[in-house]
């Protein structure tokens, strides 16, 4: 199979881009012709950013799993859909062909149905990176329920919050998960999350680590037993639920600058179209190639470029359970060598961490199968870009620097591998259908360039098919967060530069959101977690440049509790609290105890100053005259870690 909408030259990119802007309905309507619909649309797109209300393919009926599975049964039933590499390289890998995956998804869809899951119900999935995770996701979509996958690193408390917010009635989990040398007791975390929960009716537990678990009578069920019943009855097929184009497909929680994480909602048709289109074009996927995206399915990257993008394109998607540095720092290269991987899509933080191990781990690894390299999640520094290019791609693989967000569903700005030009540490050009604009604080377009470069806040002028539809249960929050800062624009929260060729470089968040190892964390969230610790009076959290993580977390804490005779113990107490409230990914790298925080007379913390101190730029703290007590700044600066 080839993809009629795969762009093949820079010239073609330009003409397609123009078409997509002049006539979005014509452009996306003709791409949509290449998918399987139960009923076609009445209207391609209808939108306003005021409410906001965005509808793509209104009136159309479909099920995304028919597009990912059923339509490939005949043409490529025996081709691998998912290849799974276990955490332990000694354990046998697994391959699920399109036929097998279809069968397993149908069977598990029966299991869900048998347990009462109906269209529109929320199914929370908290599993390690095993094929059953992808099966659970697709089975949920098959019966029209809404999945909400939670990354295995989140704590019981964060899961409890998400279950509550989504009013989830079902959970699919594992006894435990392997990640490198660690064994994470997932079911036991779920048990803690369910203390006091009033909505969850059933928990289906898949066996992976054989960690002892407590199974609650009437609530908890084993995956294997449930599947066996279905298999014995020969229930290998289930009719897919007919979904409206705009029915929600999934919820995925992500951090913002205020409050608790919000449930980003994506809908069926637009998300399917755009993840497929961007997968085929950005990575220039060719039939039969092996695509290896190293993300976890708990993040949007895994949803879009392990599951839905590749499978809807009939591709072979490689899924890896472990981590890049275990049993050693050559693991990615072993996997590339073993499966002859053609496309490798990973995060700058992984590249930087592997760089630290030198070239040894790359020796005697055959990487000649690689054709395309990709990065995602944070800005890639030039050093990491060149290392990736030279030592992994051997200077013959184009690198795609893909900028996007949980809210965008798919890639918005990126070069197309080998088709449009690359520029180290620049995401370069928008995908067709995407209209970026740089604005100043007031929302006016920035046109003035300094040495050919304009700089501003990155917004998008019109909707692409997989734009966020709402934040679950709170549409106003969606409006305020993304559509109210600047009238008639979607605001990304990122700052960007633009050069004379129209290339974009993403410089990072301009709001109070941190990007730690490619993971999004709100400073307010970390502060709330720290403040829950007894003895903490107040705290302020900022980011600072970190060699491997991109950004590190720096916390200033006012503390008057016990254990203060031993500051290092108090620091550990606080880290424990953060781990409990959010999860280990949100642990501050540095905790500085302070007597006060720099506040304005109106009581606002001046984060600008704290950021500068954390960055080590103590010479240029700027104007501190509006502070209530300018003296605290000296104290904080002198106590800097
Ligand atoms: C934020 C979104 C998109 C999937 C992974 C992260 C940053 C993402 C890039 C890139 C520079 C990037 C942005 C964005 N980001 N990709 N190629 N270059 N920055 O999804 O957790 O929703 O985070 O990640 O700051 O806003 P996310």
XYZ file of C-alpha atoms and ligand atoms in Angstrom:
668
model
C 0.000 0.000 0.000
C 1.159 3.487 -0.648
C -0.354 6.605 0.768
C -1.860 8.883 -1.889
C -1.546 11.823 0.492
C 2.147 11.291 1.269
C 4.039 14.412 0.225
C 7.042 13.608 -1.936
C 8.889 16.889 -2.540
C 9.464 20.318 -1.035
C 7.578 21.774 -3.943
C 4.632 19.494 -3.260
C 4.733 20.476 0.419
C 4.361 24.111 -0.577
C 1.428 23.504 -2.897
C -0.304 21.189 -0.420
C 0.223 23.720 2.356
C -1.327 26.468 0.272
C -4.278 24.282 -0.642
C -4.841 23.403 2.998
C -5.039 27.063 3.980
C -7.125 28.275 1.060
C -9.614 25.431 1.218
C -9.369 23.431 4.461
C -12.633 21.620 3.768
C -11.527 20.523 0.309
C -8.087 19.550 1.545
C -9.101 17.431 4.558
C -12.238 16.160 2.863
C -10.199 14.552 0.107
C -7.767 12.974 2.591
C -10.718 11.615 4.561
C -11.800 9.684 1.467
C -8.979 7.237 2.215
C -10.521 6.041 5.484
C -13.314 3.631 6.364
C -16.605 5.299 7.302
C -19.972 3.851 8.193
C -21.444 7.107 6.978
C -19.744 10.111 5.432
C -19.873 13.651 6.748
C -22.318 16.421 6.036
C -19.762 19.146 6.626
C -15.952 18.959 6.865
C -15.367 21.680 9.433
C -17.316 24.144 11.496
C -15.695 26.185 14.240
C -15.346 29.215 16.410
C -12.626 29.841 18.993
C -14.926 31.982 21.089
C -16.848 29.228 22.894
C -14.723 27.329 21.653
C -16.547 24.898 19.421
C -14.747 22.821 16.834
C -16.399 20.116 14.762
C -14.740 18.074 12.047
C -16.646 15.703 9.759
C -19.984 16.422 11.395
C -22.545 13.771 10.648
C -19.955 11.108 9.842
C -20.073 7.706 11.563
C -17.060 5.508 12.153
C -15.077 3.453 14.576
C -11.363 4.159 14.750
C -10.533 0.492 15.402
C -12.075 -0.503 12.072
C -9.587 1.883 10.519
C -6.710 0.486 12.564
C -7.552 -3.216 12.348
C -10.458 -4.487 10.240
C -9.486 -2.687 7.079
C -6.067 -4.353 7.090
C -7.194 -7.902 7.808
C -7.356 -8.935 4.200
C -4.355 -7.086 2.803
C -1.956 -7.605 5.686
C -3.489 -9.909 8.230
C -0.200 -11.756 8.721
C 1.989 -8.682 8.957
C 3.119 -7.637 12.426
C 1.048 -4.779 13.838
C 2.877 -4.726 17.156
C 6.291 -6.120 17.947
C 6.933 -6.128 21.661
C 10.376 -6.086 23.234
C 10.309 -7.000 26.941
C 12.196 -5.218 29.685
C 14.533 -8.172 30.122
C 16.422 -8.857 26.891
C 16.593 -12.548 27.829
C 12.825 -12.884 27.786
C 11.194 -13.818 24.499
C 9.712 -10.997 22.441
C 6.146 -11.135 21.138
C 4.676 -10.329 17.770
C 1.008 -9.586 17.178
C -0.052 -9.661 13.559
C -2.956 -7.517 12.421
C -5.128 -10.644 12.566
C -4.019 -11.552 16.083
C -4.340 -8.011 17.384
C -7.825 -7.734 15.891
C -8.799 -10.985 17.599
C -7.395 -9.972 20.997
C -9.026 -6.557 20.818
C -12.380 -8.129 19.977
C -12.035 -10.624 22.799
C -11.134 -8.012 25.350
C -13.956 -5.821 24.069
C -16.248 -8.720 24.983
C -14.685 -8.840 28.434
C -15.357 -5.154 28.933
C -18.937 -5.527 27.720
C -19.524 -8.568 29.925
C -18.478 -6.464 32.865
C -20.947 -3.758 32.063
C -18.856 -1.203 30.150
C -21.037 0.813 27.809
C -20.528 3.481 25.160
C -19.387 6.733 26.764
C -18.213 5.101 30.028
C -14.745 6.051 31.238
C -12.194 3.261 31.479
C -9.014 4.136 33.301
C -5.973 2.197 32.112
C -2.936 1.993 34.402
C -0.551 -0.584 32.994
C 3.065 -1.121 32.057
C 4.218 -1.167 28.450
C 2.967 -4.614 27.455
C 0.824 -5.463 24.406
C -2.215 -5.812 26.669
C -2.043 -2.059 27.220
C -2.542 -1.421 23.501
C -5.221 -4.126 23.446
C -7.077 -2.481 26.343
C -6.921 0.923 24.648
C -8.258 -0.398 21.348
C -10.901 -2.616 22.975
C -12.219 0.399 24.882
C -12.438 2.377 21.651
C -14.047 -0.577 19.885
C -17.096 -0.482 22.150
C -17.256 3.315 22.176
C -16.099 3.770 25.746
C -13.606 6.527 26.604
C -10.116 5.554 27.693
C -8.076 7.534 30.140
C -4.568 6.116 30.278
C -2.498 7.072 33.310
C 1.282 6.803 33.161
C 2.670 4.113 35.483
C 4.830 6.644 37.342
C 1.935 8.561 38.876
C 1.067 8.102 42.545
C -2.128 6.755 44.094
C -3.160 10.296 44.980
C -2.858 11.527 41.374
C -4.767 8.492 40.147
C -7.490 9.139 42.719
C -7.831 12.724 41.489
C -8.091 11.587 37.872
C -10.626 8.847 38.656
C -12.717 11.376 40.487
C -12.490 13.985 37.748
C -13.400 11.481 35.018
C -15.983 9.724 37.201
C -14.422 6.493 35.958
C -16.247 3.247 36.631
C -13.717 0.765 35.316
C -9.995 0.227 35.672
C -7.659 -2.000 33.728
C -4.297 -2.543 35.397
C -1.518 -5.084 35.976
C -0.211 -6.780 39.081
C 3.017 -4.914 38.462
C 5.267 -3.436 35.804
C 8.935 -3.896 34.989
C 10.949 -0.807 34.190
C 14.683 -1.403 34.123
C 15.786 -2.806 37.472
C 12.522 -1.700 39.081
C 9.324 -3.601 39.684
C 6.398 -1.217 40.188
C 3.425 -2.657 42.149
C 0.662 -1.182 39.990
C -2.280 -3.021 41.526
C -1.282 -2.024 45.019
C -1.082 1.626 43.894
C -4.584 1.254 42.437
C -5.806 -0.210 45.730
C -4.537 2.890 47.529
C -6.112 5.137 44.896
C -9.452 3.431 45.451
C -9.654 4.094 49.180
C -12.699 6.311 49.501
C -13.511 6.090 45.788
C -17.220 5.826 45.062
C -17.436 5.378 41.306
C -15.250 2.402 40.348
C -17.171 -0.849 39.924
C -14.643 -3.220 38.384
C -10.879 -3.577 38.238
C -9.432 -5.964 35.655
C -5.898 -7.071 36.497
C -3.481 -8.431 33.922
C -0.639 -10.656 35.129
C 2.853 -9.494 34.382
C 5.239 -9.551 37.344
C 3.537 -12.096 39.641
C 3.838 -9.604 42.457
C 1.443 -10.611 45.251
C -1.791 -8.673 44.987
C -4.950 -8.390 47.010
C -8.020 -9.126 44.884
C -11.206 -7.695 46.301
C -14.213 -9.979 45.997
C -16.877 -8.644 43.663
C -14.677 -5.857 42.334
C -11.372 -7.281 41.102
C -11.045 -9.740 38.232
C -8.133 -11.392 36.484
C -7.609 -10.490 32.828
C -6.579 -14.036 31.965
C -9.660 -15.651 33.487
C -11.991 -13.208 31.816
C -10.288 -13.728 28.457
C -10.408 -17.494 28.842
C -14.170 -17.460 29.218
C -14.541 -15.413 26.071
C -12.068 -17.564 24.139
C -13.803 -20.757 25.171
C -17.033 -19.405 23.774
C -15.224 -18.607 20.526
C -16.091 -14.907 20.793
C -13.308 -13.744 18.497
C -15.223 -10.957 16.849
C -17.290 -8.069 18.080
C -19.125 -5.556 15.986
C -17.537 -2.145 16.453
C -19.729 0.526 18.017
C -20.781 3.155 15.513
C -19.431 6.485 16.730
C -20.216 10.045 15.736
C -17.187 11.858 14.352
C -17.218 14.178 17.353
C -17.824 11.582 20.067
C -14.961 11.608 22.563
C -12.306 8.953 21.949
C -10.173 9.529 25.018
C -9.221 11.731 27.933
C -5.580 12.319 28.761
C -4.594 14.336 31.807
C -1.876 16.945 31.524
C -0.480 19.729 33.686
C -1.241 23.376 33.287
C -0.005 26.503 34.995
C -2.745 26.433 37.610
C -4.711 23.885 39.569
C -4.843 20.149 39.148
C -4.081 18.397 35.855
C -6.847 18.776 33.313
C -8.425 16.072 31.198
C -7.729 16.893 27.569
C -10.482 15.404 25.395
C -9.901 14.207 21.838
C -12.646 13.060 19.510
C -12.807 10.201 17.019
C -12.629 11.358 13.420
C -10.326 14.372 13.513
C -7.824 12.685 15.786
C -7.728 9.600 13.571
C -7.195 11.615 10.425
C -4.509 13.879 11.771
C -2.406 11.274 13.587
C -2.460 9.140 10.461
C -1.638 12.052 8.155
C 1.233 13.312 10.284
C 2.633 9.816 10.841
C 2.730 9.105 7.114
C 4.157 12.495 6.184
C 6.552 13.474 8.951
C 8.250 10.066 9.164
C 7.705 9.270 5.468
C 6.627 5.800 6.490
C 6.933 3.125 3.784
C 5.001 -0.134 3.887
C 6.781 -2.863 5.807
C 9.032 -0.551 7.775
C 9.508 -0.950 11.520
C 8.603 2.160 13.493
C 10.024 2.448 17.003
C 8.620 5.212 19.170
C 10.262 4.986 22.597
C 7.560 6.890 24.493
C 5.196 5.340 27.012
C 1.561 4.942 25.957
C 0.744 6.861 29.149
C 1.732 10.047 27.284
C 0.190 11.548 24.150
C 3.247 10.574 22.078
C 2.476 6.920 22.741
C -1.235 7.333 21.987
C -0.578 9.033 18.657
C 2.652 7.457 17.406
C 2.701 3.969 18.920
C -0.983 3.155 18.691
C -3.302 5.207 16.514
C -1.063 6.853 13.890
C 0.938 3.737 12.950
C -1.913 1.221 13.212
C -4.321 3.365 11.206
C -1.593 3.398 8.528
C -1.167 -0.397 8.622
C 2.373 0.005 9.936
C 4.471 -2.171 12.233
C 4.836 -0.466 15.589
C 7.536 -1.571 18.002
C 6.647 -1.303 21.647
C 9.369 -1.442 24.315
C 8.674 -2.230 27.936
C 11.938 -1.033 29.466
C 14.222 1.966 29.702
C 17.166 3.116 27.521
C 19.836 2.456 30.138
C 19.011 -1.057 31.295
C 20.672 -3.551 31.431
C 23.079 -1.056 29.845
C 23.164 2.132 27.815
C 23.240 0.167 24.560
C 19.663 -1.040 24.859
C 18.126 1.152 22.156
C 20.902 0.151 19.753
C 20.420 -3.524 20.552
C 16.740 -3.155 19.740
C 17.434 -1.298 16.494
C 19.902 -4.018 15.526
C 17.658 -6.918 16.586
C 14.519 -5.829 14.726
C 16.172 -3.801 11.965
C 14.291 -0.701 13.041
C 13.770 1.876 10.271
C 12.342 4.827 12.182
C 13.458 5.802 15.673
C 11.435 8.447 17.502
C 12.690 9.502 20.937
C 13.177 12.456 23.298
C 16.130 14.849 23.606
C 16.487 13.904 27.270
C 17.117 10.264 26.294
C 19.687 11.343 23.704
C 21.490 13.564 26.214
C 21.532 10.851 28.819
C 22.920 8.309 26.321
C 25.540 10.821 25.132
C 26.866 10.763 28.661
C 27.870 7.105 28.239
C 30.132 7.888 25.292
C 30.403 5.862 22.104
C 31.155 2.499 23.737
C 27.533 1.321 23.873
C 27.180 1.990 20.129
C 30.092 -0.203 19.162
C 29.338 -3.370 17.198
C 25.690 -2.409 16.882
C 24.365 -2.537 13.347
C 22.269 0.593 12.916
C 22.267 0.485 9.117
C 18.528 -0.230 8.962
C 17.748 3.266 10.274
C 16.231 5.624 7.716
C 14.602 8.363 9.794
C 15.235 9.761 13.274
C 12.815 11.864 15.271
C 12.731 13.880 18.469
C 9.876 15.186 20.558
C 8.959 16.646 23.919
C 11.333 19.555 24.436
C 13.746 21.748 22.529
C 16.756 19.774 21.299
C 20.093 21.492 21.834
C 22.521 21.524 18.920
C 25.054 19.273 20.622
C 22.487 16.517 21.120
C 21.170 17.039 17.596
C 24.657 16.552 16.077
C 25.426 13.541 18.253
C 22.160 11.910 17.134
C 22.926 12.782 13.523
C 26.544 11.552 13.535
C 26.553 8.572 15.829
C 23.067 7.171 15.440
C 22.038 8.281 11.955
C 25.621 8.119 10.614
C 24.795 11.352 8.804
C 22.465 9.653 6.389
C 19.167 9.818 8.262
C 17.072 12.957 8.265
C 16.124 14.097 11.790
C 12.584 15.345 12.310
C 12.208 17.758 15.224
C 8.498 17.465 15.952
C 6.767 20.149 17.986
C 3.305 19.468 19.377
C 1.379 19.030 22.629
C -1.124 16.802 24.400
C -3.746 19.341 23.349
C -2.793 19.264 19.665
C -3.185 15.474 19.366
C -0.594 15.282 16.604
C 2.512 17.004 15.248
C 1.961 20.645 14.228
C 5.426 21.912 13.353
C 8.151 19.671 11.954
C 10.228 19.052 8.895
C 9.133 16.094 6.766
C 11.915 13.492 6.724
C 14.101 13.972 3.671
C 11.413 16.081 1.974
C 11.569 19.522 3.586
C 14.813 21.027 4.966
C 16.046 20.326 8.486
C 17.794 22.894 10.661
C 19.406 21.762 13.943
C 17.250 22.710 16.933
C 14.552 24.219 14.726
C 11.212 22.461 14.353
C 11.022 24.334 11.021
C 7.723 24.433 9.077
C 4.057 23.907 9.962
C 2.246 20.815 8.733
C -0.457 21.454 6.123
C -3.549 22.860 7.797
C -1.557 24.489 10.606
C -1.306 28.291 10.750
C 1.126 29.491 13.421
C 1.383 33.131 14.403
C 3.718 34.907 16.831
C 2.099 37.552 19.003
C 3.130 40.017 21.691
C 1.614 40.254 25.186
C -1.416 42.059 23.780
C -2.049 39.551 21.030
C -0.774 41.684 18.183
C 1.153 39.860 15.504
C 4.877 40.440 15.740
C 6.285 41.579 12.465
C 9.433 43.332 13.577
C 12.555 41.243 13.134
C 15.952 41.608 14.746
C 18.649 40.202 12.454
C 15.920 38.460 10.489
C 14.408 36.772 13.546
C 11.005 37.506 15.046
C 10.198 36.332 18.525
C 6.895 35.988 20.352
C 4.237 33.840 21.908
C 3.212 30.978 19.679
C -0.468 30.780 18.748
C -2.418 28.975 16.029
C -5.003 30.809 13.966
C -7.422 28.079 12.944
C -8.242 24.524 13.984
C -6.548 21.427 12.596
C -8.495 18.153 12.842
C -7.059 16.919 16.170
C -7.243 20.110 18.223
C -8.427 19.684 21.847
C -12.241 19.700 22.012
C -12.723 20.372 25.698
C -11.299 19.710 29.141
C -13.357 16.925 30.639
C -16.281 18.134 32.701
C -15.246 21.780 32.554
C -15.490 23.461 29.179
C -14.886 26.877 30.668
C -11.467 25.754 31.809
C -10.635 24.827 28.224
C -11.759 28.236 27.016
C -9.851 30.142 29.677
C -6.673 28.105 29.297
C -6.293 28.074 25.547
C -8.704 30.463 23.863
C -9.089 33.455 26.162
C -5.526 34.801 26.374
C -5.720 36.095 22.815
C -8.974 36.613 20.991
C -9.639 34.117 18.213
C -6.345 32.311 18.686
C -5.344 28.999 20.235
C -2.512 29.839 22.649
C 0.119 27.116 23.007
C 1.905 28.374 26.127
C 5.199 28.246 24.207
C 7.498 30.984 23.026
C 9.040 30.730 19.568
C 11.364 32.350 17.058
C 10.784 32.620 13.328
C 13.479 33.138 10.706
C 13.345 34.678 7.237
C 12.486 31.338 5.642
C 9.464 30.970 7.910
C 11.109 28.305 10.049
C 10.071 28.088 13.708
C 12.230 27.384 16.702
C 10.419 26.588 19.925
C 12.170 28.219 22.859
C 10.083 26.713 25.668
C 7.126 27.462 27.885
C 6.303 31.047 28.714
C 3.855 30.052 31.444
C 4.397 28.332 34.794
C 4.732 24.899 33.263
C 8.005 22.978 33.526
C 9.353 20.433 31.091
C 11.431 17.933 33.023
C 12.854 15.115 30.905
C 10.086 15.803 28.419
C 7.440 15.473 31.154
C 5.089 18.340 31.704
C 4.741 19.490 35.304
C 2.994 22.571 36.653
C 4.922 24.603 39.226
C 1.668 25.151 41.134
C 1.130 21.403 41.322
C 4.573 20.852 42.857
C 4.050 23.741 45.269
C 0.719 22.314 46.406
C 2.376 18.956 47.018
C 5.239 20.510 49.017
C 2.814 22.625 51.010
C 0.994 19.521 52.158
C 4.029 18.541 54.191
C 3.639 19.371 57.879
C 5.968 22.185 58.802
C 6.021 23.785 55.361
C 4.710 27.323 55.607
C 4.985 28.253 51.964
C 6.947 27.347 48.866
C 7.769 28.590 45.395
C 8.910 26.350 42.563
C 10.758 27.359 39.388
C 12.678 25.603 36.625
C 16.384 25.907 35.893
C 18.534 24.570 33.038
C 19.580 20.964 33.610
C 22.165 19.198 31.423
C 20.216 15.979 30.957
C 16.639 16.670 31.985
C 16.412 19.920 30.029
C 14.862 21.559 33.060
C 15.340 20.758 36.715
C 12.974 21.650 39.544
C 14.165 24.206 42.102
C 12.034 24.673 45.237
C 12.300 27.525 47.738
C 10.684 26.455 50.980
C 9.776 28.293 54.173
C 9.823 25.654 56.886
C 9.284 25.726 60.624
C 8.611 22.110 61.501
C 10.514 19.280 63.131
C 13.608 17.534 61.716
C 15.130 20.962 61.088
C 18.196 19.923 63.062
C 18.917 17.762 60.040
C 18.205 19.675 56.824
C 19.027 16.749 54.603
C 16.420 14.629 56.375
C 13.834 17.398 55.985
C 14.633 17.548 52.282
C 14.012 13.815 52.040
C 10.742 14.212 53.958
C 9.612 16.764 51.402
C 10.637 14.533 48.498
C 8.596 11.721 50.056
C 5.603 13.992 50.199
C 5.919 15.016 46.551
C 6.339 11.378 45.503
C 3.200 10.503 47.427
C 1.109 13.362 46.112
C 2.211 13.423 42.456
C 4.835 10.766 41.740
C 8.619 10.489 41.501
C 8.767 12.509 38.256
C 7.846 15.688 40.137
C 10.560 15.487 42.816
C 12.506 18.748 43.124
C 16.203 18.494 42.242
C 17.054 21.250 44.692
C 15.346 22.442 47.850
C 16.532 25.669 49.412
C 15.192 26.648 52.822
C 14.475 30.358 53.015
C 13.213 32.796 55.625
C 10.860 34.567 53.226
C 9.852 34.796 49.586
C 10.138 37.892 47.382
C 6.621 39.266 47.287
C 5.144 42.391 45.837
C 2.980 44.603 48.003
C -0.068 42.883 46.557
C 1.276 39.555 47.796
C 2.379 38.108 44.458
C 5.579 36.062 44.438
C 8.082 37.529 41.993
C 9.066 34.366 40.219
C 11.283 36.231 37.769
C 13.760 36.816 40.576
C 13.577 33.263 41.865
C 14.114 31.937 38.357
C 17.210 34.086 37.928
C 18.684 32.951 41.213
C 17.979 29.298 40.349
C 19.636 29.830 36.962
C 22.648 31.348 38.689
C 22.170 34.753 37.093
C 22.538 36.579 40.366
C 24.205 39.674 38.892
C 21.147 40.855 36.983
C 18.151 40.461 39.230
C 16.492 43.559 37.816
C 14.238 45.950 39.623
C 13.391 44.788 43.142
C 12.052 48.120 44.390
C 8.395 47.052 44.246
C 9.055 44.256 46.721
C 7.573 44.368 50.169
C 10.925 43.431 51.665
C 13.820 43.688 49.184
C 16.090 42.254 51.869
C 14.838 38.692 51.357
C 16.402 38.675 47.907
C 19.917 39.022 49.321
C 19.289 36.254 51.791
C 17.949 33.910 49.106
C 20.806 34.762 46.753
C 23.422 34.098 49.423
C 21.870 30.750 50.303
C 21.650 29.597 46.673
C 22.329 25.869 46.092
C 5.160 20.812 25.435
C 4.022 19.851 25.317
C 4.124 16.449 22.165
C 4.343 15.234 22.862
C 5.242 15.287 24.042
C 5.020 16.423 24.980
C 7.306 20.996 24.529
C 7.173 19.334 22.636
C 8.813 19.985 21.362
C 9.817 20.223 20.392
C 10.485 22.095 21.635
C 8.718 20.854 22.465
C 6.576 22.311 24.364
C 5.109 21.913 24.424
N 7.703 20.414 23.243
N 7.838 19.058 21.514
N 9.992 19.430 19.321
N 10.634 21.289 20.572
N 9.571 21.914 22.591
O 3.672 16.739 25.129
O 3.508 16.859 27.603
O 1.804 17.989 26.142
O 4.138 18.878 26.334
O 6.389 20.127 25.198
O 6.903 23.162 25.418
O 4.263 22.947 24.827
P 3.218 17.603 26.357
